[in-house]
Amino acid sequence: MSAPDRVALGVPLWPLPLLAAALPVLATHLAWWLSVQGDYIPLCNPYLEGCTSISRAARHGLGNDLFRMAMLPCATLQALFWLAAHRWLRRHDPGVGPWVLWLGVIGAGFLAVYVTFLGTEGAIYQVLRRYGVHMYFAGTFLALMATLRRLARWPGEPAYRLLLTVALGMLSLGIASVAVDATVADRALKERLENILEWNLGLWLTAMFAVFAWRWRREGLRVGLE
């Protein structure tokens, strides 16, 4: 891949993936802390002990309100990120198809569905929440895989190995989740393990956006007047 042309004018683009990484982390942990303070959930390390899920941590009281207020804009930020990522890929490789864009936007759309119905009651809303979060992770992971497929063709691309590590980490957690569901009979233990996997999957997802922020800052990628 030839060295990219630097854009002299315009707004730096790297804060977009940085916000897409930081906002969910801040919203999730603030909601968790508020739920602990409100005695809605027990105090523990959810990454290691799995005493609560992300959904339960953000389901009640003020934590739910703040989580939804932060995460709905975050879904928009992530959709915009995938639009920018698609244009970035096409800037270096005009043959890139629409899969990165559409998979990422679909994932962001399901994130909005999940957040919208978080804290609501009823069987239909529970299905929407469950499929919303599952499709969010699936769509985002597939968009990452489509991105990696293109980056693999760029000799010396510095983000490739980092993003490949993220993808393998997410894949490992997904396989572990399937294994837990299929082999663990104890309901309480299964729930704890699934919660641990869910919290750690969120970290890997955050790392993916952070890698893009680092890569785009290194390139000096900007949007606006050239």
PDB file of N, CA and C in Angstrom, residues 13-56:
ATOM      1  N   LEU A  13     -10.491  12.825  12.221  1.00  0.00           N
ATOM      2  CA  LEU A  13     -11.524  11.799  12.285  1.00  0.00           C
ATOM      3  C   LEU A  13     -11.321  10.812  13.426  1.00  0.00           C
ATOM      4  N   TRP A  14     -10.100  10.761  13.990  1.00  0.00           N
ATOM      5  CA  TRP A  14      -9.838   9.750  15.013  1.00  0.00           C
ATOM      6  C   TRP A  14     -10.671   9.903  16.288  1.00  0.00           C
ATOM      7  N   PRO A  15     -11.160  11.117  16.656  1.00  0.00           N
ATOM      8  CA  PRO A  15     -12.018  11.176  17.851  1.00  0.00           C
ATOM      9  C   PRO A  15     -13.332  10.403  17.706  1.00  0.00           C
ATOM     10  N   LEU A  16     -13.777  10.149  16.470  1.00  0.00           N
ATOM     11  CA  LEU A  16     -15.023   9.400  16.278  1.00  0.00           C
ATOM     12  C   LEU A  16     -14.930   7.983  16.836  1.00  0.00           C
ATOM     13  N   PRO A  17     -13.953   7.158  16.426  1.00  0.00           N
ATOM     14  CA  PRO A  17     -13.838   5.837  17.055  1.00  0.00           C
ATOM     15  C   PRO A  17     -13.439   5.918  18.525  1.00  0.00           C
ATOM     16  N   LEU A  18     -12.721   6.971  18.913  1.00  0.00           N
ATOM     17  CA  LEU A  18     -12.376   7.104  20.327  1.00  0.00           C
ATOM     18  C   LEU A  18     -13.630   7.301  21.167  1.00  0.00           C
ATOM     19  N   LEU A  19     -14.559   8.133  20.701  1.00  0.00           N
ATOM     20  CA  LEU A  19     -15.823   8.311  21.404  1.00  0.00           C
ATOM     21  C   LEU A  19     -16.653   7.027  21.379  1.00  0.00           C
ATOM     22  N   ALA A  20     -16.619   6.320  20.246  1.00  0.00           N
ATOM     23  CA  ALA A  20     -17.347   5.056  20.147  1.00  0.00           C
ATOM     24  C   ALA A  20     -16.811   4.023  21.126  1.00  0.00           C
ATOM     25  N   ALA A  21     -15.535   4.158  21.497  1.00  0.00           N
ATOM     26  CA  ALA A  21     -14.939   3.258  22.484  1.00  0.00           C
ATOM     27  C   ALA A  21     -15.201   3.727  23.903  1.00  0.00           C
ATOM     28  N   ALA A  22     -15.023   5.035  24.149  1.00  0.00           N
ATOM     29  CA  ALA A  22     -15.054   5.547  25.517  1.00  0.00           C
ATOM     30  C   ALA A  22     -16.463   5.693  26.066  1.00  0.00           C
ATOM     31  N   LEU A  23     -17.409   6.116  25.234  1.00  0.00           N
ATOM     32  CA  LEU A  23     -18.754   6.382  25.738  1.00  0.00           C
ATOM     33  C   LEU A  23     -19.436   5.137  26.303  1.00  0.00           C
ATOM     34  N   PRO A  24     -19.389   3.974  25.623  1.00  0.00           N
ATOM     35  CA  PRO A  24     -20.010   2.787  26.226  1.00  0.00           C
ATOM     36  C   PRO A  24     -19.345   2.363  27.532  1.00  0.00           C
ATOM     37  N   VAL A  25     -18.018   2.494  27.605  1.00  0.00           N
ATOM     38  CA  VAL A  25     -17.319   2.125  28.839  1.00  0.00           C
ATOM     39  C   VAL A  25     -17.767   3.009  29.993  1.00  0.00           C
ATOM     40  N   LEU A  26     -17.801   4.313  29.756  1.00  0.00           N
ATOM     41  CA  LEU A  26     -18.205   5.239  30.807  1.00  0.00           C
ATOM     42  C   LEU A  26     -19.658   5.013  31.203  1.00  0.00           C
ATOM     43  N   ALA A  27     -20.547   4.851  30.211  1.00  0.00           N
ATOM     44  CA  ALA A  27     -21.966   4.678  30.502  1.00  0.00           C
ATOM     45  C   ALA A  27     -22.229   3.381  31.253  1.00  0.00           C
ATOM     46  N   THR A  28     -21.581   2.307  30.823  1.00  0.00           N
ATOM     47  CA  THR A  28     -21.805   1.008  31.454  1.00  0.00           C
ATOM     48  C   THR A  28     -21.322   0.998  32.897  1.00  0.00           C
ATOM     49  N   HIS A  29     -20.130   1.529  33.138  1.00  0.00           N
ATOM     50  CA  HIS A  29     -19.583   1.480  34.491  1.00  0.00           C
ATOM     51  C   HIS A  29     -20.258   2.482  35.419  1.00  0.00           C
ATOM     52  N   LEU A  30     -20.720   3.605  34.876  1.00  0.00           N
ATOM     53  CA  LEU A  30     -21.479   4.534  35.695  1.00  0.00           C
ATOM     54  C   LEU A  30     -22.826   3.922  36.085  1.00  0.00           C
ATOM     55  N   ALA A  31     -23.490   3.265  35.117  1.00  0.00           N
ATOM     56  CA  ALA A  31     -24.758   2.599  35.424  1.00  0.00           C
ATOM     57  C   ALA A  31     -24.551   1.489  36.452  1.00  0.00           C
ATOM     58  N   TRP A  32     -23.464   0.732  36.313  1.00  0.00           N
ATOM     59  CA  TRP A  32     -23.148  -0.323  37.286  1.00  0.00           C
ATOM     60  C   TRP A  32     -22.958   0.267  38.678  1.00  0.00           C
ATOM     61  N   TRP A  33     -22.212   1.355  38.776  1.00  0.00           N
ATOM     62  CA  TRP A  33     -21.945   1.972  40.083  1.00  0.00           C
ATOM     63  C   TRP A  33     -23.240   2.504  40.712  1.00  0.00           C
ATOM     64  N   LEU A  34     -24.074   3.150  39.906  1.00  0.00           N
ATOM     65  CA  LEU A  34     -25.339   3.663  40.428  1.00  0.00           C
ATOM     66  C   LEU A  34     -26.262   2.535  40.875  1.00  0.00           C
ATOM     67  N   SER A  35     -26.250   1.422  40.161  1.00  0.00           N
ATOM     68  CA  SER A  35     -27.079   0.275  40.552  1.00  0.00           C
ATOM     69  C   SER A  35     -26.574  -0.361  41.831  1.00  0.00           C
ATOM     70  N   VAL A  36     -25.243  -0.386  42.008  1.00  0.00           N
ATOM     71  CA  VAL A  36     -24.678  -0.885  43.265  1.00  0.00           C
ATOM     72  C   VAL A  36     -25.084   0.032  44.412  1.00  0.00           C
ATOM     73  N   GLN A  37     -24.954   1.340  44.194  1.00  0.00           N
ATOM     74  CA  GLN A  37     -25.318   2.298  45.233  1.00  0.00           C
ATOM     75  C   GLN A  37     -26.804   2.233  45.574  1.00  0.00           C
ATOM     76  N   GLY A  38     -27.627   1.909  44.609  1.00  0.00           N
ATOM     77  CA  GLY A  38     -29.062   1.798  44.840  1.00  0.00           C
ATOM     78  C   GLY A  38     -29.509   0.432  45.317  1.00  0.00           C
ATOM     79  N   ASP A  39     -28.547  -0.466  45.561  1.00  0.00           N
ATOM     80  CA  ASP A  39     -28.838  -1.833  46.032  1.00  0.00           C
ATOM     81  C   ASP A  39     -29.672  -2.635  45.034  1.00  0.00           C
ATOM     82  N   TYR A  40     -29.551  -2.299  43.760  1.00  0.00           N
ATOM     83  CA  TYR A  40     -30.221  -3.093  42.742  1.00  0.00           C
ATOM     84  C   TYR A  40     -29.415  -4.339  42.387  1.00  0.00           C
ATOM     85  N   ILE A  41     -28.091  -4.254  42.509  1.00  0.00           N
ATOM     86  CA  ILE A  41     -27.204  -5.370  42.214  1.00  0.00           C
ATOM     87  C   ILE A  41     -26.142  -5.459  43.309  1.00  0.00           C
ATOM     88  N   PRO A  42     -25.545  -6.646  43.507  1.00  0.00           N
ATOM     89  CA  PRO A  42     -24.494  -6.786  44.523  1.00  0.00           C
ATOM     90  C   PRO A  42     -23.177  -6.174  44.055  1.00  0.00           C
ATOM     91  N   LEU A  43     -22.359  -5.815  45.017  1.00  0.00           N
ATOM     92  CA  LEU A  43     -21.026  -5.290  44.714  1.00  0.00           C
ATOM     93  C   LEU A  43     -20.080  -6.450  44.447  1.00  0.00           C
ATOM     94  N   CYS A  44     -19.456  -6.461  43.288  1.00  0.00           N
ATOM     95  CA  CYS A  44     -18.462  -7.478  42.948  1.00  0.00           C
ATOM     96  C   CYS A  44     -17.715  -6.994  41.714  1.00  0.00           C
ATOM     97  N   ASN A  45     -16.727  -7.768  41.287  1.00  0.00           N
ATOM     98  CA  ASN A  45     -16.032  -7.504  40.033  1.00  0.00           C
ATOM     99  C   ASN A  45     -16.722  -8.331  38.944  1.00  0.00           C
ATOM    100  N   PRO A  46     -17.558  -7.707  38.094  1.00  0.00           N
ATOM    101  CA  PRO A  46     -18.327  -8.500  37.125  1.00  0.00           C
ATOM    102  C   PRO A  46     -17.453  -9.177  36.083  1.00  0.00           C
ATOM    103  N   TYR A  47     -16.239  -8.654  35.846  1.00  0.00           N
ATOM    104  CA  TYR A  47     -15.342  -9.263  34.866  1.00  0.00           C
ATOM    105  C   TYR A  47     -14.782 -10.597  35.346  1.00  0.00           C
ATOM    106  N   LEU A  48     -14.722 -10.771  36.655  1.00  0.00           N
ATOM    107  CA  LEU A  48     -14.139 -11.985  37.228  1.00  0.00           C
ATOM    108  C   LEU A  48     -15.163 -12.845  37.959  1.00  0.00           C
ATOM    109  N   GLU A  49     -16.192 -12.216  38.531  1.00  0.00           N
ATOM    110  CA  GLU A  49     -17.155 -12.950  39.346  1.00  0.00           C
ATOM    111  C   GLU A  49     -18.502 -13.148  38.668  1.00  0.00           C
ATOM    112  N   GLY A  50     -18.834 -12.285  37.720  1.00  0.00           N
ATOM    113  CA  GLY A  50     -20.067 -12.476  36.961  1.00  0.00           C
ATOM    114  C   GLY A  50     -21.333 -12.386  37.789  1.00  0.00           C
ATOM    115  N   CYS A  51     -21.345 -11.530  38.799  1.00  0.00           N
ATOM    116  CA  CYS A  51     -22.520 -11.459  39.677  1.00  0.00           C
ATOM    117  C   CYS A  51     -23.699 -10.753  39.019  1.00  0.00           C
ATOM    118  N   THR A  52     -23.455 -10.033  37.938  1.00  0.00           N
ATOM    119  CA  THR A  52     -24.527  -9.334  37.237  1.00  0.00           C
ATOM    120  C   THR A  52     -24.181  -9.212  35.761  1.00  0.00           C
ATOM    121  N   SER A  53     -25.192  -9.092  34.951  1.00  0.00           N
ATOM    122  CA  SER A  53     -24.977  -8.848  33.517  1.00  0.00           C
ATOM    123  C   SER A  53     -24.926  -7.349  33.255  1.00  0.00           C
ATOM    124  N   ILE A  54     -24.480  -6.985  32.075  1.00  0.00           N
ATOM    125  CA  ILE A  54     -24.492  -5.569  31.699  1.00  0.00           C
ATOM    126  C   ILE A  54     -25.922  -5.044  31.674  1.00  0.00           C
ATOM    127  N   SER A  55     -26.843  -5.855  31.165  1.00  0.00           N
ATOM    128  CA  SER A  55     -28.238  -5.428  31.090  1.00  0.00           C
ATOM    129  C   SER A  55     -28.818  -5.178  32.470  1.00  0.00           C
ATOM    130  N   ARG A  56     -28.558  -6.084  33.398  1.00  0.00           N
ATOM    131  CA  ARG A  56     -29.093  -5.905  34.739  1.00  0.00           C
ATOM    132  C   ARG A  56     -28.452  -4.707  35.432  1.00  0.00           C
TER     133      ARG A  56
END
